[in-house]
Amino acid sequence: MPPVVRFAPSPTGYLHVGGARTALFNFLFARHHGGRFILRIEDTDQKRYQAEALTEIFASLKWLGLQWDEGPEAGGDAGPYFQSQRTALYRGRAAELLEAGKAYRCFCSEERLAGLRAEQEKAKMAQGSGYDRHCRRLGASEVQALLAAGAPHVVRLKVPDDRAVAFHDLIRGDITYDSGQLDDLVLLKSDGFPTYHLANVVDDHMMGITHVLRGDEWIASTPKHILLYEACGWAPPIFAHMPVILAPDGGKLSKRRGAASVLDYQRAGFLSEALRNFLALLGWAPGADREIMTLEEMIAAFTLERVQAKAAVFDETKLEWMNGVYLQGKSVDSLLADVRSLWEKAGLPARALADEGYLKKVIGLFKERSKKVGDIAGNSLYFFSDPQGYEEQAARKYFRAEALPLLDAILPALQGLQPFSREALEDLFRRLAGELGVSAGKLIHPTRLAVSGVSFGPGLFEMLELLGGETVRRRLQKAREWIAAGDRA
RNA sequence: GGGGCUAUCGUCUAGGGGUUAGGACGGGUGAUUCUCAGUCACUAAACCGGGGUUCGAAUCCCCGUAGCCCUGCCA
């Protein structure tokens, strides 16, 4: 039987890379085994719900190429896929559990519960922390009276006292909890909405989920879920808890410690293939030292047995390297639209970006020395307008008075150069260097700085060729004046 | 306080009783070169500690330590 898995985010904020990795593993697992991947939205918390979060989650998943087989937008037989639209189901289930005596109504106020917690905290109770099961002892007539009075209440599961609750985790092996450690967990809140636990169990069962692959912060909740499955008379699914992803300092990932949001990486100019590949390698390795893989290769190689139990640190440096690898594999044509929009954002007028052939040549010059799309756009601005200043350290080094006679030799030589090609330029520079009795570098470095404003970039001669004779001479002239002025001062 | 999970170079990891503990990122050195990037060589860098089991432990067991998670009418 092919597996059915789900990714079930809460729309309380952006999709962070940890969630994306969980989604990715679910996706890879489903595809590898020919199963289905469901997207379900767990919007049962009215207080923390954010409408924009939904858009952001969808966009993130799609950008990473993790198309879900069933869920919002995709449809499917097990819908609706928003928990907020399934409340009748949860209430019905809670009513049945109540009826069967497996759950009970609890009328305790939040104040009483808070007081109880504070007391327990103070007493550092050796065991039996959590709800004191006060309302479990209420008689039927008391309950009727409270109900008749319209007293607000929640529904709690009756958790057995001293029982071993065991399950097999596909990544961590056998895990056992003593039910005495567990609370009588709330199933239905007083606002009539289910808690995560109830909604999750009911939906996983009704949607035919066979494997629950989720973050390991859920591992302590799993025995509660097992008990709930039992109370409902259902067989629990198979569990596998994925390790967390940590910030470089070993702490939790957050916006403050680097970009935690998937879409932030998109905005920062990363390629989705690179982020996806990198995320896959956080907690999983196919073996044989394989790292760069297509989605298809990942699907073919993915198994839960090879997923790590240990938390992994998100190393952005390696992501950048990987992005560079993917960037080199991209054609200039496929990069054009993205780079052009970054150029526009940098303030270049449409007129400057009109010649597509020129644009492609510029991209070609910068692609191989870039790691991100943004590097291509950001470092190539001088192909569209004269440099506004010169890199300070480089100017100190190359724009000294001694450079003046050199520039004076280059300028007229350039005047009649025909054709203005990289070969002709290189011949010219080398010949000139010979005549002047200096190394070619003495000519090349000041020229590069004069023309680009910076000390690094593409090969000088291809750069000059693309810029064209007129522009090159204008910029050299400007640099000459700059040096002469500085010399006088 | 209780419970659970985890532990190999700085980072991601390979390794499932016998290996010079391998690869990648990052670092260092050198070569190439007009710069940067790249590329190519070379190089430094790890089994948390202590007990067992065994002829033999990174691998299995126990204890300790550390980190993380849970202990919510959040998910």
XYZ file of C-alpha atoms (C1' of nucleotides) in Angstrom:
564
model
C 0.000 0.000 0.000
C 1.523 3.318 -1.019
C 2.107 5.681 1.889
C 0.152 8.837 2.521
C 1.925 11.663 4.293
C 1.104 15.229 5.103
C 2.726 18.522 5.881
C 0.544 20.389 8.344
C 1.722 23.914 9.059
C -0.038 26.463 11.201
C -0.587 29.790 9.511
C 0.963 31.776 12.328
C 3.918 33.215 10.411
C 6.309 32.761 7.548
C 7.513 29.300 6.551
C 10.958 28.891 8.035
C 13.658 26.630 6.731
C 12.991 24.018 9.410
C 9.401 23.659 8.299
C 10.498 23.624 4.688
C 12.891 20.781 5.403
C 10.093 18.800 7.076
C 7.895 19.429 4.043
C 10.728 18.382 1.752
C 11.286 15.090 3.569
C 7.570 14.343 3.457
C 7.578 15.107 -0.244
C 10.661 12.996 -0.963
C 9.303 10.104 1.072
C 5.970 10.156 -0.742
C 7.552 10.383 -4.182
C 10.122 7.716 -3.437
C 7.426 5.240 -2.470
C 4.859 6.310 -5.028
C 2.581 7.662 -2.330
C 0.642 10.876 -1.820
C 1.675 14.141 -0.219
C -1.097 16.120 1.452
C -1.004 19.724 2.592
C -3.251 20.464 5.543
C -3.631 23.799 7.260
C -3.849 23.634 11.040
C -5.636 26.871 11.738
C -7.282 26.023 15.028
C -5.699 28.812 17.011
C -7.909 31.828 16.516
C -5.543 34.117 18.385
C -2.394 33.468 16.410
C -3.903 33.166 12.943
C -2.402 35.371 10.211
C -3.963 35.494 6.767
C -0.696 36.535 5.063
C 1.017 33.497 6.496
C -1.074 31.267 4.277
C 0.003 33.021 1.090
C 3.575 32.897 2.233
C 3.450 29.168 2.996
C 1.964 28.334 -0.387
C 4.477 30.522 -2.198
C 7.405 29.013 -0.295
C 6.374 25.450 -1.013
C 5.796 26.152 -4.680
C 9.056 28.004 -5.058
C 10.872 24.968 -3.687
C 9.022 22.758 -6.130
C 7.138 20.852 -3.441
C 3.784 20.550 -5.133
C 1.234 18.818 -2.941
C -1.079 16.168 -4.357
C -4.003 17.080 -2.133
C -4.886 20.120 -0.131
C -5.795 23.768 -0.584
C -5.929 24.739 -4.281
C -5.233 21.132 -5.286
C -8.431 19.638 -3.899
C -8.867 15.961 -3.057
C -11.327 13.480 -1.586
C -10.365 13.923 2.045
C -11.103 17.634 2.312
C -11.685 20.181 3.485
C -8.003 20.732 4.178
C -8.416 23.608 6.579
C -9.031 22.474 10.125
C -11.149 25.526 10.777
C -13.637 24.021 8.317
C -13.708 20.665 10.047
C -14.761 21.644 13.540
C -17.976 19.595 13.402
C -15.844 16.501 12.960
C -13.800 17.218 16.053
C -16.794 18.097 18.157
C -18.498 14.906 17.096
C -15.470 12.897 18.057
C -15.247 14.635 21.423
C -18.934 13.922 22.045
C -18.402 10.246 21.340
C -15.462 10.049 23.678
C -17.550 11.784 26.336
C -20.361 9.348 25.727
C -18.027 6.384 26.014
C -16.634 7.700 29.287
C -13.168 8.135 27.814
C -13.221 11.873 28.175
C -14.767 14.350 30.582
C -15.787 17.947 30.837
C -13.516 20.210 32.799
C -14.866 23.463 34.200
C -11.672 24.680 35.785
C -10.963 28.325 35.086
C -7.742 29.475 33.514
C -7.006 31.245 36.790
C -7.268 28.021 38.778
C -5.024 26.248 36.275
C -2.484 29.036 36.369
C -2.499 28.936 40.165
C -2.016 25.200 40.099
C 0.973 25.518 37.802
C 2.517 28.224 39.937
C 2.127 26.056 43.029
C 3.651 23.050 41.329
C 6.503 25.129 40.066
C 7.186 26.370 43.567
C 6.984 22.930 45.117
C 9.150 21.399 42.364
C 6.947 18.398 42.611
C 8.768 15.145 42.190
C 6.061 13.834 39.940
C 2.477 14.263 38.923
C 2.865 17.756 37.584
C 0.202 18.989 35.247
C -3.541 19.084 35.671
C -4.734 17.646 38.972
C -7.785 16.005 37.420
C -10.088 17.944 39.656
C -13.086 17.754 37.338
C -12.632 14.077 36.673
C -14.157 13.530 40.093
C -17.271 15.597 39.417
C -20.519 13.694 39.787
C -23.057 13.468 37.002
C -25.484 15.807 38.761
C -22.791 18.398 39.335
C -21.860 18.320 35.677
C -25.521 18.670 34.676
C -25.914 21.632 36.962
C -22.845 23.400 35.624
C -23.914 22.691 32.071
C -27.385 24.014 32.746
C -25.826 27.143 34.183
C -23.893 27.574 30.954
C -20.494 27.250 32.634
C -17.633 27.370 30.102
C -15.665 24.161 29.911
C -13.160 22.148 27.949
C -13.121 18.434 27.189
C -10.208 16.421 28.492
C -9.045 12.903 27.729
C -8.913 10.440 30.601
C -5.311 9.352 30.602
C -4.660 6.040 32.348
C -2.552 6.124 35.487
C 0.375 3.812 35.204
C 0.812 2.355 31.830
C 3.741 2.119 29.513
C 2.966 3.816 26.233
C 5.421 2.682 23.614
C 5.904 3.436 19.969
C 8.507 2.790 17.354
C 10.023 5.832 15.756
C 11.502 5.163 12.332
C 14.408 7.466 13.034
C 14.951 6.993 16.765
C 13.835 3.464 17.447
C 11.675 2.385 20.375
C 10.499 5.085 22.744
C 8.550 4.425 25.904
C 6.686 6.796 28.183
C 4.947 6.178 31.461
C 1.370 7.390 31.134
C 1.615 8.622 34.712
C 3.810 11.421 33.356
C 1.084 12.541 31.019
C -1.602 15.102 31.597
C -5.295 14.685 30.993
C -4.859 16.647 27.823
C -7.436 19.085 26.529
C -9.218 17.899 23.410
C -11.732 20.659 22.887
C -11.139 24.241 24.008
C -13.872 26.312 25.598
C -14.308 28.224 22.334
C -15.387 24.965 20.725
C -12.231 24.635 18.661
C -10.140 21.498 18.948
C -6.612 21.526 20.264
C -3.789 20.512 17.994
C -3.826 17.048 19.498
C -7.448 16.215 18.749
C -7.562 17.807 15.311
C -4.284 16.217 14.340
C -5.274 12.719 15.347
C -8.754 12.920 13.856
C -7.451 14.313 10.568
C -4.523 11.956 10.250
C -6.926 9.089 10.717
C -9.631 10.371 8.429
C -7.187 11.373 5.716
C -5.612 7.951 5.792
C -2.178 9.175 6.810
C 0.149 6.193 7.073
C 3.349 7.932 8.124
C 3.630 10.985 10.314
C 6.909 12.727 9.555
C 7.153 15.811 11.732
C 9.593 17.886 13.718
C 11.037 16.362 16.848
C 9.409 18.934 19.096
C 6.389 16.630 18.766
C 8.055 13.589 20.133
C 6.841 14.203 23.683
C 3.287 14.582 22.406
C 3.310 11.302 20.576
C 2.344 9.120 23.564
C -0.653 11.378 24.105
C -1.618 10.885 20.496
C -1.219 7.133 20.801
C -3.589 7.160 23.766
C -6.044 9.236 21.785
C -5.915 6.829 18.857
C -6.629 4.016 21.299
C -9.532 5.847 22.870
C -11.018 6.326 19.411
C -10.436 2.699 18.560
C -8.030 3.522 15.735
C -4.647 2.126 14.823
C -1.991 4.832 15.050
C 0.143 5.655 12.023
C 3.890 5.127 11.885
C 5.931 7.964 13.353
C 9.250 9.480 12.368
C 10.531 12.605 14.074
C 12.940 14.779 12.140
C 15.784 16.591 13.877
C 15.588 20.344 14.325
C 17.617 22.888 12.407
C 19.690 25.239 14.533
C 21.180 28.694 13.982
C 24.978 28.899 13.600
C 25.321 29.788 17.285
C 23.553 26.590 18.234
C 20.394 28.402 19.240
C 16.994 28.461 17.641
C 16.704 29.681 14.103
C 15.110 33.094 13.851
C 14.962 36.182 11.681
C 17.513 37.834 13.888
C 20.068 35.088 13.384
C 20.135 35.098 9.606
C 17.144 34.714 7.398
C 14.974 31.959 8.743
C 12.221 32.430 6.214
C 12.259 30.560 2.934
C 11.105 33.609 1.038
C 13.924 35.670 2.519
C 16.350 33.382 0.764
C 14.467 33.865 -2.446
C 14.662 37.622 -1.989
C 18.353 37.379 -1.183
C 18.951 35.928 -4.634
C 19.317 32.250 -3.863
C 18.173 29.657 -6.348
C 15.429 27.343 -5.184
C 17.297 24.281 -6.444
C 20.243 25.216 -4.281
C 18.238 25.841 -1.130
C 16.305 22.629 -1.674
C 19.440 20.583 -2.216
C 21.093 22.158 0.810
C 18.062 21.557 3.025
C 17.913 17.932 1.947
C 21.452 17.463 3.194
C 20.588 18.841 6.608
C 19.865 15.636 8.443
C 20.042 13.353 5.469
C 22.859 11.955 3.393
C 22.416 9.507 0.537
C 25.853 8.036 1.139
C 28.725 7.638 -1.301
C 29.649 11.286 -0.631
C 26.956 12.546 -2.966
C 25.950 16.165 -2.471
C 24.804 17.914 -5.624
C 21.623 16.182 -6.750
C 18.595 16.892 -8.860
C 15.163 16.513 -7.309
C 14.743 13.252 -9.188
C 17.989 11.901 -7.807
C 16.986 12.889 -4.301
C 13.649 11.155 -4.692
C 15.337 8.009 -5.924
C 17.821 7.961 -3.060
C 15.646 9.094 -0.170
C 15.012 6.741 2.726
C 14.110 7.454 6.329
C 16.769 5.017 7.492
C 19.385 7.494 6.377
C 17.880 10.447 8.192
C 19.985 11.670 11.080
C 18.601 11.902 14.621
C 20.906 14.762 15.556
C 20.030 18.434 15.199
C 21.861 20.217 12.380
C 23.283 23.719 12.227
C 22.305 25.798 9.217
C 25.598 26.800 7.617
C 24.898 29.649 5.259
C 28.433 29.623 3.881
C 27.929 26.187 2.464
C 24.572 27.228 1.064
C 26.321 30.056 -0.773
C 28.840 27.680 -2.210
C 26.086 25.350 -3.351
C 24.167 28.239 -4.843
C 27.280 29.092 -6.825
C 27.442 25.571 -8.160
C 23.839 25.787 -9.322
C 24.361 29.259 -10.717
C 27.191 28.020 -12.954
C 24.804 25.436 -14.343
C 22.325 28.098 -15.419
C 22.378 29.538 -18.920
C 22.714 33.271 -19.452
C 19.282 33.276 -21.072
C 17.601 31.714 -18.063
C 19.211 34.309 -15.798
C 18.284 37.329 -17.878
C 14.865 38.076 -16.412
C 16.018 37.842 -12.799
C 19.142 39.913 -13.259
C 17.290 42.510 -15.261
C 14.746 42.988 -12.495
C 17.570 43.411 -9.979
C 19.173 46.008 -12.234
C 15.881 47.815 -12.350
C 15.651 47.719 -8.591
C 19.157 49.155 -8.440
C 17.798 52.167 -10.279
C 18.988 51.626 -13.841
C 16.671 53.319 -16.345
C 14.801 51.192 -18.866
C 16.750 52.912 -21.640
C 20.004 51.473 -20.299
C 18.534 47.994 -20.322
C 17.095 48.050 -23.804
C 19.799 46.089 -25.598
C 19.213 42.484 -24.671
C 22.320 41.270 -26.452
C 24.468 43.636 -24.409
C 22.740 42.536 -21.197
C 23.501 38.915 -21.923
C 27.141 39.665 -22.604
C 27.418 41.445 -19.264
C 25.803 38.520 -17.464
C 28.162 36.168 -19.236
C 31.130 38.139 -17.972
C 29.971 38.006 -14.361
C 28.235 34.665 -14.022
C 31.273 32.478 -13.511
C 32.677 34.672 -10.758
C 29.373 35.001 -8.865
C 27.670 32.939 -6.225
C 24.307 34.622 -6.232
C 22.182 36.273 -8.883
C 22.442 39.436 -6.840
C 26.226 39.410 -7.224
C 25.882 39.536 -10.983
C 23.589 42.530 -10.875
C 25.329 44.332 -8.056
C 28.869 44.078 -9.396
C 28.134 45.002 -12.985
C 26.587 48.437 -12.608
C 29.544 50.158 -14.247
C 28.545 48.570 -17.526
C 25.648 50.995 -17.545
C 27.013 54.170 -16.031
C 30.409 55.671 -15.304
C 31.843 54.861 -11.880
C 31.036 57.549 -9.334
C 34.228 57.089 -7.371
C 37.177 54.807 -6.986
C 37.772 52.054 -4.481
C 39.893 53.832 -1.899
C 42.617 51.329 -1.226
C 43.028 50.527 -4.891
C 43.205 54.206 -5.792
C 46.017 54.694 -3.305
C 47.871 51.878 -4.925
C 47.264 52.432 -8.634
C 46.387 56.108 -8.994
C 49.710 57.572 -8.003
C 51.499 60.226 -10.010
C 53.549 57.546 -11.752
C 50.362 56.330 -13.384
C 49.946 59.575 -15.319
C 52.527 58.998 -18.046
C 51.180 55.471 -18.413
C 47.653 56.693 -18.991
C 49.008 59.321 -21.324
C 50.519 56.571 -23.389
C 47.421 54.422 -23.400
C 44.940 57.125 -24.308
C 46.279 58.076 -27.737
C 47.085 54.463 -28.590
C 43.466 53.592 -27.991
C 42.302 56.405 -30.207
C 42.807 54.716 -33.483
C 42.509 51.102 -32.429
C 40.631 49.133 -35.048
C 38.906 46.796 -34.309
C 38.307 47.481 -30.639
C 38.509 43.785 -29.795
C 39.909 41.936 -26.819
C 42.702 40.477 -28.954
C 43.702 43.829 -30.394
C 43.511 45.405 -26.946
C 45.689 42.764 -25.383
C 48.271 43.114 -28.152
C 48.259 46.838 -27.682
C 48.684 46.762 -23.925
C 51.493 44.237 -24.064
C 53.301 46.108 -26.823
C 52.932 49.374 -24.944
C 54.229 47.805 -21.756
C 57.269 46.614 -23.664
C 57.926 50.019 -25.155
C 57.578 51.714 -21.777
C 59.677 49.112 -20.091
C 57.087 48.200 -17.486
C 55.162 45.014 -16.730
C 51.744 44.702 -18.316
C 50.201 44.814 -14.851
C 51.334 48.422 -14.453
C 49.040 49.320 -17.307
C 46.264 46.900 -16.596
C 45.522 47.713 -12.959
C 45.107 51.492 -13.293
C 43.030 50.962 -16.427
C 40.724 48.537 -14.646
C 40.243 50.939 -11.767
C 39.652 53.870 -14.104
C 37.098 52.007 -16.124
C 35.219 50.099 -13.390
C 35.966 51.965 -10.191
C 36.961 48.732 -8.498
C 39.996 46.493 -8.405
C 38.293 43.238 -9.266
C 36.073 41.903 -11.981
C 36.132 40.218 -15.373
C 39.235 40.026 -17.519
C 40.253 43.546 -18.511
C 40.316 43.115 -22.265
C 36.890 41.526 -22.615
C 35.622 44.206 -20.295
C 37.054 47.005 -22.464
C 35.777 45.411 -25.629
C 32.237 45.266 -24.347
C 32.356 48.793 -22.947
C 33.519 50.163 -26.311
C 36.233 52.626 -27.247
C 34.341 55.798 -26.566
C 33.350 54.894 -23.023
C 36.778 53.548 -22.209
C 38.538 56.698 -23.387
C 36.086 58.916 -21.521
C 36.646 57.059 -18.265
C 40.396 56.988 -18.678
C 40.375 60.711 -19.288
C 38.318 61.235 -16.155
C 40.704 59.136 -14.108
C 43.638 61.098 -15.487
C 42.069 64.315 -14.279
C 41.292 62.771 -10.902
C 44.905 61.740 -10.435
C 46.265 65.061 -11.637
C 43.960 66.908 -9.245
C 44.964 64.719 -6.337
C 48.613 65.249 -7.208
C 48.262 68.983 -6.992
C 46.388 68.878 -3.700
C 11.829 19.391 39.734
C 10.127 15.373 36.322
C 10.222 12.982 31.512
C 12.237 12.355 26.675
C 15.750 12.960 22.677
C 20.781 13.709 21.029
C 26.380 13.423 21.083
C 32.486 11.897 14.758
C 36.976 17.746 12.241
C 34.640 24.923 13.305
C 30.004 23.281 10.108
C 27.148 19.342 7.086
C 28.212 14.294 7.151
C 30.273 8.805 5.781
C 31.009 4.856 9.074
C 26.448 -0.076 11.736
C 33.089 -4.686 15.885
C 39.007 -5.044 12.702
C 39.630 1.611 8.252
C 46.175 5.404 7.748
C 38.348 7.367 10.742
C 36.515 9.046 4.308
C 34.033 13.256 1.637
C 32.063 18.355 1.324
C 31.912 23.651 3.074
C 35.078 26.889 5.471
C 40.580 27.656 6.827
C 45.974 27.433 5.455
C 50.047 26.808 1.666
C 51.520 26.616 -3.363
C 50.629 26.725 -8.802
C 47.952 29.342 -12.885
C 46.616 34.597 -13.912
C 45.913 41.549 -15.341
C 42.507 41.698 -10.467
C 38.559 38.998 -8.265
C 36.357 34.516 -8.758
C 37.577 29.881 -10.527
C 40.587 25.648 -11.338
C 44.529 22.213 -9.772
C 47.750 20.269 -6.097
C 49.068 19.911 -1.033
C 47.779 20.697 4.184
C 45.814 21.423 9.365
C 41.357 19.768 11.749
C 37.022 14.996 14.962
C 35.109 9.870 17.464
C 32.171 14.328 24.901
C 34.191 11.653 29.633
C 34.347 7.089 32.453
C 33.302 2.130 33.007
C 32.036 -2.443 30.899
C 31.074 -6.588 26.698
C 34.803 -8.520 23.263
C 40.853 -11.218 20.968
C 39.354 -6.315 19.112
C 35.275 -0.826 19.892
C 33.630 5.590 16.645
C 30.356 1.364 16.171
C 27.018 -2.735 21.444
C 25.591 -1.885 26.979
C 25.676 1.137 31.542
C 26.820 5.624 34.208
C 28.139 10.634 33.988
C 28.307 15.339 31.460
C 26.445 18.801 28.006
C 22.842 20.614 24.540
C 17.890 20.549 22.915
C 12.565 19.406 23.389
C 8.178 18.586 26.395
C 5.928 19.441 31.190
C -0.250 25.349 27.811
C -7.754 25.895 26.612
C 0.103 27.395 21.278
C 1.192 24.526 17.458
